[in-house]
Amino acid sequence: QKEVEQNSGPLSVPEGAIASLNCTYSDRGSQSFFWYRQYSGKSPELIMSIYSNGDKEDGRFTAQLNKASQYVSLLIRDSQPSDSATYLCAVKGGGAGSYQLTFGKGTKLSVIP
Amino acid sequence: ETGVTQSPTHLIKTRGQQVTLRCSSQSGHNTVSWYQQALGQGPQFIFQYYREEENGRGNFPPRFSGLQFPNYSSELNVNALELDDSALYLCASSLALAGGREQYFGPGTRLTVT
């Protein structure tokens, strides 16, 4: 069974600090990796996607992928109170069953002003 | 805003009843996936529709069924509702030609079964 693991948190960081969110996955054949942000009572919002090893930066967000270690992370620089939300890691396989996203349970981030 | 719409926003049903949830995909997207999100959990894949056919299914019983229409909109039907079906139901659209890799969610339908 394909699994995606995240620390549930809550992760608390002061405003302006770097928040580091981590995710591991079990399916070594996974090809696509995503981070979604979900505010309380709302639906998930896609904020980052990454497909190859290394770093991908978009504004204050950096996604990092290490397929050998089956590890993906999200860094949020200059954290703002508006970043307080649950961050969901999602993984998409490359073979049979590649149509579905497998999600972790999410990490709740709290940015303290 | 992703351009994905869902209706209704909220719904309250009684155990044993049937429910139909609706989704309109983002303009240009031809693939629709449905997910169930229980409180405190990540979304769980129910099934995906592409070209009006089911393109994959998660670990959900047959009383969960769906349709996709020629305009790519979709319905999720759940028969014989159980208390555990209470959840946020999410529709996500994607473009199969791009490998369908990025999926964009609608606002969801909150279903409560009493």
Coordinates of N, CA and C in Angstrom, one line a residue:
Chain A
Q1 N 0.8 -1.2 0.0 CA 0.0 0.0 0.0 C 0.9 1.2 0.0
K2 N 0.6 2.1 -0.9 CA 1.3 3.4 -1.0 C 1.0 4.3 0.1
E3 N 2.1 4.8 0.8 CA 1.9 5.6 1.9 C 2.7 6.9 1.8
V4 N 2.1 8.0 2.4 CA 2.8 9.3 2.4 C 2.7 9.7 3.9
E5 N 3.9 10.0 4.5 CA 3.9 10.3 5.9 C 4.4 11.8 6.1
Q6 N 3.7 12.4 7.0 CA 4.0 13.8 7.4 C 3.9 13.9 8.9
N7 N 4.7 14.7 9.5 CA 4.5 15.1 10.9 C 3.2 15.9 11.0
S8 N 2.3 15.5 11.9 CA 1.0 16.2 12.0 C 1.2 17.6 12.6
G9 N 2.3 17.8 13.4 CA 2.4 19.1 14.0 C 1.6 19.2 15.3
P10 N 1.2 20.4 15.7 CA 1.5 21.6 15.0 C 2.9 22.1 15.0
L11 N 3.3 22.7 13.9 CA 4.7 23.3 13.8 C 4.5 24.8 14.0
S12 N 5.1 25.4 15.0 CA 5.0 26.8 15.3 C 6.3 27.5 15.0
V13 N 6.2 28.6 14.2 CA 7.4 29.3 13.9 C 7.1 30.8 14.1
P14 N 8.1 31.6 14.5 CA 7.8 33.1 14.6 C 7.7 33.7 13.3
E15 N 7.0 34.8 13.2 CA 6.9 35.6 11.9 C 8.3 36.0 11.4
G16 N 8.5 35.8 10.1 CA 9.8 36.1 9.5 C 10.8 34.9 9.5
A17 N 10.5 33.9 10.2 CA 11.4 32.7 10.2 C 11.1 31.8 9.0
I18 N 12.0 30.8 8.9 CA 11.8 29.8 7.8 C 11.1 28.6 8.4
A19 N 10.0 28.2 7.8 CA 9.2 27.0 8.2 C 9.7 25.8 7.3
S20 N 10.0 24.7 7.9 CA 10.4 23.5 7.1 C 9.4 22.4 7.3
L21 N 8.8 21.9 6.2 CA 7.8 20.9 6.3 C 8.4 19.7 5.5
N22 N 8.2 18.5 6.1 CA 8.8 17.3 5.5 C 7.8 16.2 5.2
C23 N 8.2 15.4 4.3 CA 7.2 14.3 3.8 C 8.1 13.2 3.3
T24 N 7.7 11.9 3.6 CA 8.3 10.8 3.1 C 7.3 9.9 2.4
Y25 N 7.7 9.1 1.4 CA 6.7 8.3 0.7 C 7.3 6.9 0.4
S26 N 6.4 6.0 0.3 CA 6.8 4.6 0.3 C 7.0 4.0 -1.2
D27 N 6.3 4.6 -2.1 CA 6.3 4.0 -3.5 C 7.5 4.6 -4.2
R28 N 8.5 3.8 -4.5 CA 9.8 4.2 -5.1 C 9.5 4.6 -6.6
G29 N 8.4 4.2 -7.2 CA 8.1 4.5 -8.5 C 7.4 5.8 -8.7
S30 N 7.2 6.5 -7.6 CA 6.5 7.8 -7.7 C 7.2 8.8 -8.5
Q31 N 6.5 9.6 -9.3 CA 7.1 10.5 -10.3 C 6.8 11.9 -10.1
S32 N 5.7 12.2 -9.4 CA 5.3 13.6 -9.3 C 4.9 13.9 -7.9
F33 N 5.3 15.1 -7.4 CA 5.1 15.5 -6.0 C 4.6 16.9 -5.9
F34 N 3.6 17.0 -4.9 CA 2.9 18.3 -4.8 C 2.8 18.7 -3.4
W35 N 2.7 20.0 -3.2 CA 2.3 20.6 -1.9 C 1.1 21.4 -2.1
Y36 N 0.1 21.1 -1.2 CA -1.1 21.8 -1.2 C -1.2 22.5 0.2
R37 N -1.8 23.7 0.2 CA -2.1 24.4 1.4 C -3.6 24.4 1.6
Q38 N -4.0 24.1 2.8 CA -5.5 24.0 3.1 C -5.8 24.8 4.4
Y39 N -6.5 25.9 4.2 CA -7.0 26.7 5.3 C -8.2 26.0 6.0
S40 N -8.4 26.3 7.2 CA -9.4 25.6 8.0 C -10.8 25.8 7.3
G41 N -11.5 24.8 7.0 CA -12.8 24.9 6.4 C -12.8 25.1 4.9
K42 N -11.6 25.1 4.3 CA -11.5 25.3 2.8 C -10.9 24.1 2.2
S43 N -10.9 24.2 0.8 CA -10.4 23.0 0.0 C -8.9 23.2 -0.2
P44 N -8.1 22.2 -0.5 CA -6.7 22.3 -0.8 C -6.4 23.2 -2.0
E45 N -5.3 23.9 -1.9 CA -4.9 24.8 -2.9 C -3.5 24.4 -3.3
L46 N -3.2 24.1 -4.6 CA -1.9 23.7 -5.1 C -0.9 24.9 -5.0
I47 N 0.2 24.7 -4.3 CA 1.2 25.8 -4.2 C 2.5 25.4 -4.8
M48 N 2.8 24.2 -4.9 CA 4.1 23.8 -5.5 C 4.0 22.4 -6.1
S49 N 4.7 22.2 -7.2 CA 4.8 20.9 -7.8 C 6.3 20.7 -8.2
I50 N 6.8 19.4 -8.0 CA 8.2 19.1 -8.3 C 8.3 17.7 -8.9
Y51 N 9.1 17.6 -10.0 CA 9.1 16.3 -10.7 C 10.5 15.7 -10.7
S52 N 11.6 16.5 -10.5 CA 12.9 16.0 -10.6 C 13.7 16.3 -9.3
N53 N 14.7 15.5 -9.1 CA 15.6 15.8 -7.9 C 16.1 17.2 -7.9
G54 N 16.2 17.7 -6.7 CA 16.8 19.0 -6.5 C 15.8 20.0 -5.9
D55 N 16.1 21.3 -6.1 CA 15.2 22.3 -5.5 C 14.4 23.0 -6.6
K56 N 13.3 23.5 -6.2 CA 12.4 24.3 -7.1 C 11.9 25.5 -6.3
E57 N 12.2 26.7 -6.7 CA 11.8 27.9 -6.0 C 10.7 28.6 -6.7
D58 N 9.7 29.1 -5.9 CA 8.7 30.0 -6.4 C 8.3 31.0 -5.3
G59 N 8.9 32.2 -5.5 CA 8.6 33.2 -4.5 C 9.2 32.8 -3.1
R60 N 8.4 32.8 -2.1 CA 8.9 32.5 -0.7 C 9.0 30.9 -0.5
F61 N 8.5 30.2 -1.5 CA 8.4 28.7 -1.3 C 9.5 28.0 -2.1
T62 N 10.1 27.0 -1.5 CA 11.1 26.1 -2.1 C 10.7 24.7 -1.8
A63 N 10.5 23.9 -2.9 CA 10.3 22.5 -2.8 C 11.6 21.8 -3.0
Q64 N 11.9 20.7 -2.3 CA 13.1 20.0 -2.4 C 12.7 18.5 -2.6
L65 N 13.3 17.8 -3.5 CA 13.0 16.4 -3.8 C 14.3 15.6 -3.8
N66 N 14.2 14.5 -3.1 CA 15.3 13.5 -3.1 C 14.7 12.1 -3.3
K67 N 14.7 11.6 -4.5 CA 14.0 10.4 -4.8 C 14.8 9.2 -4.2
A68 N 16.1 9.3 -4.1 CA 16.8 8.2 -3.5 C 16.4 7.9 -2.1
S69 N 16.2 9.0 -1.4 CA 15.8 8.9 0.0 C 14.3 8.9 0.2
Q70 N 13.5 9.1 -0.9 CA 12.1 9.1 -0.9 C 11.6 10.2 0.0
Y71 N 12.1 11.3 -0.2 CA 11.8 12.5 0.7 C 11.6 13.7 -0.1
V72 N 10.6 14.5 0.3 CA 10.2 15.7 -0.3 C 10.0 16.8 0.8
S73 N 10.4 18.0 0.6 CA 10.2 19.0 1.7 C 9.7 20.3 1.1
L74 N 9.2 21.1 1.9 CA 8.8 22.5 1.5 C 9.3 23.5 2.5
L75 N 10.0 24.4 2.0 CA 10.5 25.5 2.9 C 9.7 26.8 2.6
I76 N 9.3 27.5 3.6 CA 8.6 28.7 3.5 C 9.5 29.8 4.2
R77 N 10.1 30.7 3.3 CA 10.9 31.8 3.9 C 10.1 33.0 4.3
D78 N 10.6 33.7 5.3 CA 9.9 34.9 5.7 C 8.4 34.6 6.0
S79 N 8.2 33.6 6.9 CA 6.9 33.2 7.2 C 6.0 34.3 7.7
Q80 N 4.7 34.3 7.2 CA 3.8 35.3 7.6 C 2.6 34.6 8.3
P81 N 1.9 35.4 9.2 CA 0.7 34.8 9.8 C -0.3 34.2 8.8
S82 N -0.4 34.8 7.6 CA -1.3 34.3 6.6 C -0.8 32.9 6.1
D83 N 0.4 32.5 6.4 CA 0.8 31.1 6.0 C 0.3 30.1 7.0
S84 N -0.3 30.5 8.1 CA -0.9 29.5 9.0 C -2.0 28.7 8.4
A85 N -1.7 27.4 8.2 CA -2.7 26.5 7.5 C -2.1 25.1 7.7
T86 N -2.9 24.1 7.1 CA -2.4 22.8 7.1 C -1.8 22.5 5.7
Y87 N -0.6 22.0 5.7 CA 0.1 21.7 4.4 C 0.1 20.2 4.1
L88 N -0.5 19.9 2.9 CA -0.6 18.5 2.5 C 0.4 18.2 1.5
C89 N 1.1 17.1 1.7 CA 2.0 16.5 0.7 C 1.3 15.5 -0.1
A90 N 1.4 15.5 -1.4 CA 0.7 14.5 -2.3 C 1.7 14.0 -3.3
V91 N 1.5 12.7 -3.6 CA 2.4 12.0 -4.4 C 1.6 11.2 -5.5
K92 N 2.1 11.3 -6.7 CA 1.5 10.6 -7.9 C 2.5 9.6 -8.4
G93 N 2.0 8.4 -8.6 CA 2.9 7.3 -9.1 C 3.2 7.4 -10.6
G94 N 4.1 6.6 -11.1 CA 4.4 6.7 -12.5 C 3.9 5.5 -13.3
G95 N 3.4 4.5 -12.6 CA 3.0 3.3 -13.4 C 1.5 3.1 -13.2
A96 N 1.1 1.9 -13.1 CA -0.4 1.6 -12.8 C -0.8 2.3 -11.6
G97 N -2.0 2.9 -11.7 CA -2.5 3.7 -10.6 C -1.9 5.1 -10.6
S98 N -1.3 5.5 -11.7 CA -0.7 6.8 -11.7 C -1.7 8.0 -11.8
Y99 N -2.9 7.6 -11.9 CA -3.9 8.7 -12.1 C -4.3 9.3 -10.7
Q100 N -4.0 8.7 -9.6 CA -4.5 9.2 -8.4 C -3.3 9.9 -7.6
L101 N -3.8 10.8 -6.8 CA -2.9 11.4 -5.8 C -3.0 10.7 -4.5
T102 N -1.9 10.4 -3.8 CA -1.9 9.9 -2.5 C -1.5 11.0 -1.5
F103 N -2.3 11.3 -0.6 CA -2.0 12.4 0.3 C -1.5 11.9 1.7
G104 N -0.6 12.7 2.3 CA -0.4 12.6 3.7 C -1.5 13.2 4.5
K105 N -1.4 13.1 5.9 CA -2.5 13.6 6.7 C -2.3 15.1 6.9
G106 N -1.2 15.7 6.5 CA -1.0 17.1 6.6 C -0.2 17.5 7.9
T107 N 0.5 18.6 7.7 CA 1.2 19.3 8.9 C 0.6 20.6 9.1
K108 N 0.1 20.8 10.3 CA -0.5 22.1 10.7 C 0.6 23.1 11.1
L109 N 0.7 24.2 10.3 CA 1.7 25.3 10.6 C 1.0 26.5 11.2
S110 N 1.6 26.9 12.3 CA 1.2 28.2 13.0 C 2.3 29.2 13.0
V111 N 2.1 30.3 12.4 CA 3.1 31.4 12.3 C 2.7 32.4 13.4
I112 N 3.6 32.6 14.4 CA 3.2 33.5 15.5 C 3.7 34.9 15.3
P113 N 2.8 35.9 15.3 CA 3.2 37.3 15.0 C 4.2 37.8 16.1
Chain B
E1 N -8.8 31.3 -6.9 CA -9.9 30.6 -7.6 C -9.4 29.7 -8.7
T2 N -9.8 28.4 -8.7 CA -9.3 27.5 -9.7 C -10.2 27.4 -10.9
G3 N -11.4 27.9 -10.8 CA -12.4 27.7 -11.8 C -13.2 26.4 -11.7
V4 N -12.9 25.6 -10.7 CA -13.6 24.3 -10.5 C -14.8 24.7 -9.5
T5 N -16.0 24.3 -9.9 CA -17.1 24.6 -9.1 C -17.8 23.3 -8.6
Q6 N -18.4 23.3 -7.5 CA -19.1 22.2 -6.9 C -20.4 22.6 -6.3
S7 N -21.4 21.7 -6.4 CA -22.6 22.0 -5.7 C -23.2 20.7 -5.2
P8 N -24.0 20.8 -4.1 CA -24.2 22.0 -3.2 C -22.9 22.2 -2.4
T9 N -23.0 23.3 -1.6 CA -21.9 23.6 -0.7 C -22.0 22.7 0.6
H10 N -23.2 22.6 1.1 CA -23.4 21.7 2.3 C -24.6 20.9 2.0
L11 N -24.7 19.8 2.7 CA -25.8 18.8 2.5 C -25.9 18.0 3.8
I12 N -27.2 17.8 4.2 CA -27.4 17.0 5.4 C -28.4 15.9 4.9
K13 N -28.0 14.6 5.1 CA -28.8 13.5 4.7 C -28.9 12.5 5.9
T14 N -29.9 11.6 5.8 CA -30.1 10.6 6.8 C -29.5 9.3 6.3
R15 N -29.1 8.5 7.3 CA -28.5 7.2 7.0 C -29.5 6.4 6.1
G16 N -28.9 5.8 5.0 CA -29.7 5.0 4.1 C -30.2 5.7 2.9
Q17 N -30.1 7.1 2.9 CA -30.5 7.8 1.8 C -29.4 7.8 0.7
Q18 N -29.8 8.4 -0.4 CA -28.9 8.5 -1.6 C -28.5 10.0 -1.8
V19 N -27.4 10.3 -2.3 CA -27.0 11.7 -2.6 C -26.2 11.8 -3.9
T20 N -26.4 12.9 -4.5 CA -25.7 13.2 -5.8 C -25.0 14.6 -5.6
L21 N -23.7 14.6 -5.9 CA -22.8 15.8 -5.8 C -22.4 16.1 -7.2
R22 N -22.2 17.4 -7.5 CA -21.9 17.8 -8.8 C -20.6 18.6 -8.9
C23 N -19.9 18.6 -10.0 CA -18.7 19.3 -10.2 C -18.6 19.7 -11.7
S24 N -18.1 21.0 -11.8 CA -17.8 21.5 -13.2 C -16.3 21.7 -13.2
S25 N -15.6 21.2 -14.2 CA -14.2 21.3 -14.2 C -13.7 22.6 -14.7
Q26 N -12.4 22.9 -14.5 CA -11.8 24.1 -15.0 C -11.9 24.1 -16.5
S27 N -12.0 25.3 -17.1 CA -12.1 25.4 -18.6 C -10.9 24.8 -19.2
G28 N -11.1 23.9 -20.2 CA -10.0 23.2 -20.9 C -9.6 21.9 -20.3
H29 N -10.0 21.7 -19.0 CA -9.6 20.4 -18.4 C -10.6 19.3 -18.7
N30 N -10.1 18.1 -19.0 CA -11.0 17.0 -19.5 C -11.0 15.8 -18.5
T31 N -10.4 16.0 -17.4 CA -10.3 14.8 -16.4 C -10.8 15.3 -15.0
V32 N -11.6 14.5 -14.4 CA -12.1 14.9 -13.1 C -11.9 13.8 -12.1
S33 N -11.3 14.1 -11.0 CA -11.1 13.1 -9.9 C -11.9 13.5 -8.7
W34 N -12.4 12.5 -7.9 CA -13.1 12.8 -6.7 C -12.4 12.2 -5.5
Y35 N -12.4 13.0 -4.4 CA -11.7 12.6 -3.2 C -12.7 12.8 -2.0
Q36 N -12.5 12.0 -1.0 CA -13.2 12.1 0.3 C -12.2 12.6 1.3
Q37 N -12.5 13.6 2.1 CA -11.6 14.1 3.1 C -12.4 14.1 4.5
A38 N -12.0 13.1 5.3 CA -12.6 13.1 6.7 C -11.9 14.1 7.5
L39 N -12.5 14.5 8.6 CA -11.9 15.5 9.5 C -10.5 15.0 10.0
G40 N -9.5 15.9 9.8 CA -8.2 15.6 10.3 C -7.4 14.7 9.5
Q41 N -7.9 14.3 8.3 CA -7.2 13.4 7.4 C -6.9 14.1 6.1
G42 N -6.0 13.5 5.3 CA -5.8 13.9 4.0 C -6.8 13.4 3.1
P43 N -7.0 14.0 1.9 CA -8.0 13.5 0.9 C -7.7 12.1 0.5
Q44 N -8.7 11.3 0.4 CA -8.6 9.9 -0.1 C -9.2 9.8 -1.5
F45 N -8.5 9.2 -2.4 CA -9.0 9.1 -3.8 C -10.1 8.1 -3.9
I46 N -11.2 8.6 -4.6 CA -12.4 7.8 -4.8 C -12.3 7.2 -6.2
F47 N -12.3 8.0 -7.2 CA -12.2 7.6 -8.6 C -11.9 8.8 -9.5
Q48 N -11.6 8.5 -10.8 CA -11.3 9.5 -11.8 C -12.0 9.2 -13.0
Y49 N -12.5 10.2 -13.7 CA -13.2 10.1 -15.0 C -12.4 10.8 -16.1
Y50 N -12.3 10.2 -17.2 CA -11.7 10.7 -18.4 C -12.4 10.2 -19.6
R51 N -12.8 11.1 -20.5 CA -13.6 10.8 -21.7 C -14.8 10.0 -21.3
E52 N -15.5 10.4 -20.2 CA -16.8 9.9 -19.8 C -16.7 8.4 -19.2
E53 N -15.4 7.9 -19.0 CA -15.3 6.6 -18.5 C -14.5 6.7 -17.2
E54 N -14.7 5.7 -16.3 CA -14.0 5.6 -15.1 C -12.5 5.2 -15.4
N55 N -11.6 5.9 -14.9 CA -10.2 5.8 -15.3 C -9.3 5.2 -14.2
G56 N -9.9 4.9 -13.1 CA -9.2 4.4 -11.9 C -10.1 4.6 -10.7
R57 N -9.9 3.7 -9.7 CA -10.8 3.7 -8.6 C -9.9 3.4 -7.3
G58 N -10.2 4.1 -6.3 CA -9.6 3.8 -5.0 C -10.4 2.8 -4.2
N59 N -10.1 2.7 -2.9 CA -10.6 1.6 -2.1 C -12.0 2.0 -1.5
F60 N -12.9 2.2 -2.4 CA -14.3 2.6 -2.0 C -15.3 1.6 -2.6
P61 N -16.4 1.3 -1.8 CA -17.3 0.3 -2.3 C -18.1 0.7 -3.5
P62 N -18.8 -0.2 -4.1 CA -19.6 0.1 -5.3 C -20.7 1.1 -5.1
R63 N -21.1 1.3 -3.9 CA -22.2 2.2 -3.7 C -21.8 3.7 -4.0
F64 N -20.5 3.8 -4.2 CA -19.9 5.1 -4.7 C -19.8 5.0 -6.2
S65 N -20.5 5.8 -6.9 CA -20.5 5.7 -8.4 C -20.4 7.1 -8.9
G66 N -20.1 7.2 -10.2 CA -19.9 8.5 -10.8 C -20.3 8.5 -12.3
L67 N -20.3 9.7 -12.8 CA -20.6 9.9 -14.2 C -19.7 11.1 -14.7
Q68 N -19.3 11.1 -15.9 CA -18.8 12.3 -16.5 C -19.6 12.6 -17.8
F69 N -19.8 13.8 -18.1 CA -20.7 14.3 -19.2 C -19.8 14.8 -20.3
P70 N -20.4 14.9 -21.5 CA -19.5 15.4 -22.7 C -18.9 16.8 -22.4
N71 N -19.5 17.6 -21.6 CA -18.8 18.9 -21.3 C -17.8 18.8 -20.2
Y72 N -17.5 17.6 -19.8 CA -16.4 17.2 -18.8 C -16.9 17.4 -17.3
S73 N -18.1 17.9 -17.1 CA -18.6 18.0 -15.8 C -18.9 16.6 -15.2
S74 N -19.0 16.5 -13.9 CA -19.1 15.1 -13.3 C -20.1 15.1 -12.2
E75 N -20.5 13.9 -11.9 CA -21.4 13.7 -10.7 C -20.8 12.5 -9.9
L76 N -20.9 12.7 -8.5 CA -20.6 11.6 -7.6 C -21.9 11.2 -6.9
N77 N -22.2 9.9 -7.0 CA -23.4 9.4 -6.4 C -23.0 8.4 -5.3
V78 N -23.7 8.6 -4.1 CA -23.5 7.6 -3.0 C -24.8 7.1 -2.6
N79 N -24.9 5.8 -2.6 CA -26.2 5.1 -2.2 C -26.0 4.6 -0.8
A80 N -27.2 4.3 -0.2 CA -27.2 3.7 1.1 C -26.2 4.4 2.1
L81 N -26.4 5.7 2.3 CA -25.5 6.5 3.1 C -25.3 5.9 4.5
E82 N -24.0 5.9 4.9 CA -23.6 5.5 6.3 C -23.1 6.7 7.0
L83 N -23.1 6.6 8.3 CA -22.6 7.7 9.2 C -21.2 8.1 8.8
D84 N -20.3 7.1 8.5 CA -18.9 7.3 8.2 C -18.7 8.0 6.8
D85 N -19.8 8.2 6.0 CA -19.7 8.9 4.8 C -19.7 10.4 5.0
S86 N -19.9 10.8 6.2 CA -19.8 12.3 6.6 C -18.4 12.7 6.4
A87 N -18.2 13.7 5.5 CA -16.9 14.2 5.1 C -17.0 15.3 4.1
L88 N -15.9 15.9 3.8 CA -15.8 16.9 2.7 C -15.5 16.1 1.4
Y89 N -16.3 16.3 0.4 CA -16.1 15.7 -0.9 C -15.5 16.7 -1.9
L90 N -14.4 16.3 -2.4 CA -13.6 17.3 -3.2 C -13.5 16.7 -4.7
C91 N -13.7 17.7 -5.6 CA -13.6 17.4 -7.0 C -12.3 18.1 -7.4
A92 N -11.5 17.4 -8.3 CA -10.3 18.0 -8.8 C -10.3 17.8 -10.3
S93 N -9.9 18.9 -11.0 CA -9.8 18.8 -12.5 C -8.4 18.9 -12.9
S94 N -8.1 18.2 -14.0 CA -6.8 18.2 -14.6 C -6.9 18.0 -16.1
L95 N -5.7 18.2 -16.8 CA -5.7 18.1 -18.2 C -4.9 16.8 -18.6
A96 N -5.5 15.8 -19.1 CA -4.9 14.6 -19.4 C -3.7 14.7 -20.4
L97 N -3.8 15.6 -21.3 CA -2.8 15.8 -22.3 C -1.5 16.2 -21.7
A98 N -1.5 16.8 -20.5 CA -0.3 17.2 -19.8 C 0.1 16.2 -18.8
G99 N -0.4 15.0 -19.0 CA -0.1 13.9 -18.1 C -1.0 13.9 -16.9
G100 N -1.9 14.9 -16.8 CA -2.8 15.0 -15.7 C -2.1 15.1 -14.4
R101 N -0.9 15.7 -14.4 CA -0.1 15.6 -13.2 C -0.7 16.6 -12.1
E102 N -1.0 17.8 -12.6 CA -1.4 18.8 -11.6 C -2.9 18.8 -11.5
Q103 N -3.5 18.7 -10.3 CA -4.9 18.6 -10.1 C -5.3 19.8 -9.2
Y104 N -6.4 20.5 -9.7 CA -6.9 21.7 -9.0 C -8.3 21.4 -8.4
F105 N -8.4 21.7 -7.1 CA -9.6 21.4 -6.4 C -10.6 22.4 -6.4
G106 N -11.9 22.0 -6.4 CA -13.0 22.9 -6.2 C -13.2 23.1 -4.7
P107 N -14.2 23.9 -4.4 CA -14.4 24.3 -3.0 C -14.9 23.2 -2.1
G108 N -15.4 22.1 -2.7 CA -15.9 21.0 -1.9 C -17.3 21.0 -1.5
T109 N -17.9 19.9 -1.2 CA -19.2 19.7 -0.7 C -19.1 19.0 0.7
R110 N -19.6 19.7 1.7 CA -19.6 19.2 3.1 C -20.9 18.3 3.3
L111 N -20.7 17.0 3.4 CA -21.8 16.1 3.6 C -21.9 15.6 5.0
T112 N -23.0 15.8 5.6 CA -23.3 15.3 7.0 C -24.4 14.2 6.9
V113 N -24.1 13.1 7.5 CA -25.1 12.0 7.5 C -25.5 11.7 8.9
T114 N -26.8 11.8 9.2 CA -27.3 11.7 10.6 C -28.1 10.4 10.7

